[in-house]
């Protein structure tokens, strides 16, 4: 099976269909790329494109679309509800199959350099590709947005990782990085007491001493009269599904509460489900190549 | 995702490379077919070909290779260690993706009819496609082999399901059917007492009142000094992995023994692992389309 990387670039254009089309076409024309999704929003004035392919093809598609955005979008004219700092605002790479997060970090650095050198756009590296701790989170990198960064970019602590310490006159600056695939995961409890869900959420989330790659909240699902722990699993290899499930089960037992079910919202990488089966069946030496479909 | 069926026809030829090649070529030339494996054995004088594809393409490849075998193999001249009754001895269809066992039964019947009508070869339906209970197991259908069936075929209880009650002068008779993908699954116990493994095997296997689709034995893994329940899961939808695992765990507890690990030997369909994760995480409304890779 070929290596697969996902890429989800965000562009500052959600209103002009011809610009959206031109950017998406730059992705489509690269051989071996599979376009998965295109979402644009007029009030956010933002475009989110999702595609997968082999690492180098994905990098090529990301660069081509970024170059087209720099050509067609003028940040001086851009207004929208969503925070942003560049024509191509952010480009994350996500490992899908046969690729490590580290390889995606390398790919992000290659792309960052290329954008800086060929397009003269300042580039910041974020998430797993961050070169400084304080650049891991996108909102921190984007502080002040396009308008604020025009002056702040000359400050030493805001110096770009690649390219000039000077905003591109039309395209602004771009954030490039790598992260694990995010899994939206909810666990439903046998109680209508939202406080139990809140206490469990507190126990498992990183911010409060819980799992490093777990963001969680306790909420109420009114239609079902059920309390829910709603979770963002931001790295299912570091913090696997089964560990969160079992910990929630144990914490709930403290209140005499059971798990009545859990939900995966949206997409989940195959590997996360294989890891779950591997854990519960106590598999010895299981290799993903043993999955029948991987041989087809 | 397109529907996928696996087919594993067995031919009575394991010695003449040019015949083997001619039969395999009939599979290869069908568009959309992916050849997974070719195994031939001179002492068995037998050829086993494994391929996958969409249902109609798979049926077409099965028919073409069967016709070629009828042309090139003369059962009057065939000798080998493996029991057999025809040039194409047996053709099982196995659901892989987006296809039910019932659809494979229908496909098997279409093929059986086609072989009987176009090649004048008597056809018996077996496994899930069997039309009589006593034809479910291949050894029962093949009783007497090619030589014995030449006369037995005229008896009412040996009447073929399709085609003439008369052996084809060169190609003999063929068995066609459908079955679930088989999973070879071993569970290792925290004991060196093989009797515990034997008792557990007795508890879970169909023959002794256990699970319908479970064949099991208790054996000793000498290198590790560990007793093992070795299992053939012949229908993982009817008898899922997790149910066998949990039952073995419970039965072992009766002897103060734990499961130290389990092994999947060879291939496993993705769905069996998804079902395992689904059970243990108590997933609500999970759909296979949520698996990221299914969208690529």
XYZ file of C-alpha atoms in Angstrom, chain B:
296
model
C -16.468 1.688 -2.354
C -17.161 -1.060 -4.858
C -18.455 -4.456 -3.773
C -15.738 -7.046 -3.335
C -15.926 -10.820 -3.451
C -13.046 -13.251 -2.989
C -12.852 -16.490 -4.945
C -10.501 -19.414 -4.250
C -10.953 -22.082 -6.940
C -9.020 -25.355 -6.632
C -7.900 -27.106 -9.826
C -6.593 -30.661 -10.283
C -3.218 -29.677 -11.719
C -0.024 -29.107 -9.729
C 2.644 -30.463 -12.066
C 2.468 -29.021 -15.597
C 3.583 -25.358 -15.450
C 2.088 -24.537 -18.864
C -1.359 -25.727 -17.748
C -1.097 -23.823 -14.463
C -0.111 -20.696 -16.378
C -2.952 -21.075 -18.877
C -5.522 -21.386 -16.071
C -4.116 -18.432 -14.120
C -4.055 -16.326 -17.296
C -7.805 -16.799 -17.656
C -8.171 -15.069 -14.280
C -5.633 -12.330 -15.017
C -7.199 -11.296 -18.312
C -10.533 -10.331 -16.714
C -10.652 -6.595 -16.129
C -10.968 -5.459 -12.519
C -9.674 -8.700 -11.037
C -6.831 -8.577 -8.528
C -4.886 -11.836 -8.293
C -3.816 -12.312 -4.663
C -2.152 -15.702 -4.588
C -1.254 -18.775 -6.673
C -0.235 -21.980 -4.893
C 0.496 -25.238 -6.650
C 1.683 -28.489 -5.147
C 3.129 -31.359 -7.202
C 2.472 -34.145 -4.694
C -1.122 -33.002 -4.196
C -1.204 -32.335 -7.953
C -3.404 -29.369 -7.181
C -3.577 -25.629 -7.885
C -5.194 -23.061 -5.589
C -5.800 -19.564 -7.013
C -6.984 -16.632 -4.894
C -8.423 -13.470 -6.413
C -10.831 -10.633 -5.614
C -12.960 -8.200 -7.538
C -16.523 -7.065 -8.105
C -19.074 -9.920 -8.035
C -19.729 -10.237 -11.785
C -16.045 -9.938 -12.715
C -15.175 -12.621 -10.156
C -17.845 -14.931 -11.539
C -16.528 -14.327 -15.050
C -12.945 -15.143 -13.990
C -14.126 -18.275 -12.184
C -16.019 -19.478 -15.253
C -13.172 -18.723 -17.666
C -10.598 -20.585 -15.561
C -13.008 -23.499 -15.087
C -13.541 -23.725 -18.867
C -9.777 -23.684 -19.446
C -9.249 -26.430 -16.851
C -11.927 -28.562 -18.573
C -10.038 -28.098 -21.820
C -6.544 -28.925 -20.510
C -7.035 -31.419 -17.670
C -8.061 -35.045 -18.162
C -9.246 -36.551 -14.886
C -8.686 -40.042 -16.354
C -4.948 -39.237 -16.181
C -4.976 -37.395 -12.842
C -3.305 -38.763 -9.717
C -2.403 -36.903 -6.553
C -2.564 -37.064 -2.768
C -5.400 -34.596 -2.420
C -9.001 -35.841 -2.747
C -10.711 -34.454 -5.871
C -13.591 -35.123 -8.231
C -13.087 -32.705 -11.133
C -10.648 -30.688 -13.245
C -12.015 -27.676 -11.400
C -12.595 -29.365 -8.089
C -14.198 -26.667 -5.962
C -15.037 -22.951 -6.307
C -15.968 -21.043 -3.131
C -17.071 -17.395 -3.114
C -16.338 -15.353 0.012
C -17.848 -11.924 0.826
C -15.158 -9.290 1.467
C -16.736 -5.833 1.342
C -20.243 -4.488 0.854
C -21.564 -7.956 -0.012
C -23.614 -10.393 2.062
C -23.123 -14.137 2.245
C -26.543 -14.432 0.598
C -25.337 -12.446 -2.422
C -22.405 -14.861 -2.692
C -24.853 -17.768 -2.582
C -26.733 -16.208 -5.500
C -23.468 -15.686 -7.373
C -22.515 -19.325 -6.751
C -25.846 -20.487 -8.168
C -25.435 -18.324 -11.274
C -21.973 -19.820 -11.821
C -23.134 -23.372 -11.120
C -25.874 -23.046 -13.746
C -23.470 -21.520 -16.266
C -20.886 -24.301 -15.818
C -23.572 -26.964 -16.202
C -25.188 -25.378 -19.251
C -22.151 -24.201 -21.185
C -19.591 -26.857 -20.259
C -21.900 -29.820 -19.648
C -20.216 -30.475 -16.288
C -22.382 -31.700 -13.348
C -22.288 -29.196 -10.455
C -22.898 -29.676 -6.726
C -23.645 -26.716 -4.453
C -21.962 -26.768 -1.000
C -21.451 -24.791 2.258
C -23.850 -21.820 2.506
C -25.022 -22.540 -1.067
C -25.892 -26.189 -0.326
C -29.407 -27.177 -1.371
C -29.377 -30.236 0.884
C -28.120 -30.444 4.447
C -25.899 -33.434 3.644
C -24.064 -31.415 0.974
C -22.864 -28.658 3.306
C -19.467 -30.244 3.901
C -17.092 -30.697 1.001
C -15.840 -34.190 2.020
C -19.441 -35.457 1.985
C -20.033 -34.060 -1.501
C -16.727 -35.496 -2.742
C -17.247 -38.970 -1.270
C -15.805 -41.668 -3.596
C -13.838 -38.995 -5.480
C -13.676 -38.809 -9.278
C -13.426 -42.581 -9.759
C -16.234 -43.490 -7.360
C -18.596 -40.769 -8.502
C -18.504 -42.030 -12.100
C -21.011 -44.695 -11.100
C -22.473 -43.165 -7.897
C -23.658 -40.055 -9.749
C -26.658 -41.970 -11.109
C -27.953 -42.660 -7.579
C -30.826 -40.306 -6.636
C -29.064 -38.999 -3.503
C -25.970 -38.090 -5.533
C -27.891 -36.312 -8.306
C -26.101 -33.041 -9.186
C -27.768 -29.703 -8.377
C -27.144 -28.504 -11.937
C -26.299 -30.315 -15.146
C -26.427 -33.960 -16.217
C -26.357 -36.942 -13.818
C -23.330 -38.091 -15.730
C -19.649 -37.227 -15.219
C -17.986 -35.058 -17.864
C -15.665 -37.487 -19.712
C -12.538 -35.434 -18.915
C -13.485 -32.736 -16.405
C -15.520 -34.878 -13.961
C -17.762 -32.830 -11.654
C -17.355 -29.472 -9.884
C -18.436 -28.198 -6.460
C -19.485 -24.537 -6.204
C -20.485 -22.628 -3.097
C -20.228 -19.679 -0.763
C -18.776 -19.358 2.701
C -17.665 -16.721 5.117
C -14.022 -15.775 5.384
C -12.315 -18.076 7.854
C -10.310 -16.562 10.718
C -7.607 -18.685 12.362
C -7.587 -17.489 15.958
C -5.563 -18.788 18.927
C -5.966 -17.896 22.579
C -3.018 -18.481 24.940
C -3.617 -19.348 28.582
C -1.642 -18.660 31.757
C -1.186 -22.371 32.348
C 0.938 -25.235 31.074
C -1.930 -27.664 31.715
C -3.210 -28.649 28.287
C -6.325 -30.162 29.878
C -7.616 -26.692 30.738
C -7.283 -25.693 27.075
C -9.026 -28.917 26.038
C -11.916 -28.345 28.419
C -12.362 -24.778 27.199
C -12.198 -25.914 23.563
C -14.949 -28.428 24.312
C -17.063 -25.696 25.878
C -16.884 -23.334 22.889
C -17.036 -25.633 19.874
C -20.255 -26.256 18.012
C -19.958 -30.040 18.089
C -20.186 -30.024 21.902
C -22.942 -27.444 22.351
C -20.809 -24.336 21.961
C -20.861 -21.633 19.306
C -22.296 -22.558 15.929
C -19.413 -21.175 13.867
C -16.553 -22.175 16.113
C -14.210 -25.137 15.706
C -11.720 -25.492 18.544
C -9.024 -27.728 20.006
C -6.858 -27.546 23.106
C -3.144 -27.929 22.365
C 0.234 -27.337 23.985
C 2.679 -24.722 22.642
C 5.868 -26.485 23.749
C 8.320 -23.624 23.021
C 6.437 -21.344 25.391
C 5.163 -24.018 27.798
C 1.722 -22.534 27.337
C -1.628 -24.227 26.751
C -3.580 -22.837 23.812
C -7.143 -22.930 22.560
C -6.733 -23.013 18.794
C -9.858 -21.931 16.936
C -11.249 -21.784 13.435
C -13.858 -19.048 13.237
C -15.852 -20.102 10.185
C -18.307 -17.195 10.242
C -17.192 -14.131 12.214
C -20.553 -12.411 11.734
C -22.469 -15.277 13.301
C -19.921 -15.946 16.032
C -17.821 -12.804 16.577
C -14.275 -12.690 17.932
C -15.192 -10.803 21.106
C -17.814 -13.374 22.120
C -15.355 -16.232 21.808
C -12.662 -14.236 23.634
C -14.954 -13.327 26.536
C -16.313 -16.870 26.807
C -12.814 -18.353 26.891
C -11.916 -15.780 29.563
C -14.907 -16.813 31.681
C -14.331 -20.539 31.227
C -10.626 -20.123 32.079
C -11.517 -18.262 35.284
C -13.240 -21.448 36.452
C -9.731 -22.975 36.683
C -8.039 -19.861 38.042
C -6.464 -19.316 34.633
C -6.170 -16.073 32.653
C -5.797 -15.252 28.979
C -2.246 -14.058 28.407
C -2.765 -13.165 24.770
C -4.407 -14.105 21.521
C -3.198 -14.376 17.931
C -4.792 -13.917 14.554
C -2.981 -16.232 12.134
C -2.947 -14.979 8.553
C -5.606 -12.646 7.221
C -8.608 -11.113 8.937
C -11.365 -9.040 7.312
C -11.412 -5.424 8.479
C -15.042 -5.848 9.510
C -14.107 -8.405 12.191
C -11.819 -5.839 13.849
C -14.382 -3.049 13.480
C -16.980 -5.307 15.117
C -14.567 -5.941 17.998
C -13.949 -2.226 18.579
C -17.693 -1.581 18.221
C -18.490 -4.116 20.956
C -15.906 -3.032 23.508
C -16.437 0.710 23.025
C -20.222 0.153 23.045
C -20.474 2.278 19.910
C -23.823 3.758 18.967
C -24.739 3.971 15.287
C -21.245 3.437 13.942
C -21.105 3.150 10.158
C -18.184 1.692 8.251
C -18.176 4.771 6.017
C -16.805 6.649 9.029
C -13.524 4.834 8.564
C -11.265 7.440 6.947
C -9.624 4.983 4.545
C -12.993 3.854 3.174
C -13.356 7.291 1.567
C -10.115 7.150 -0.363
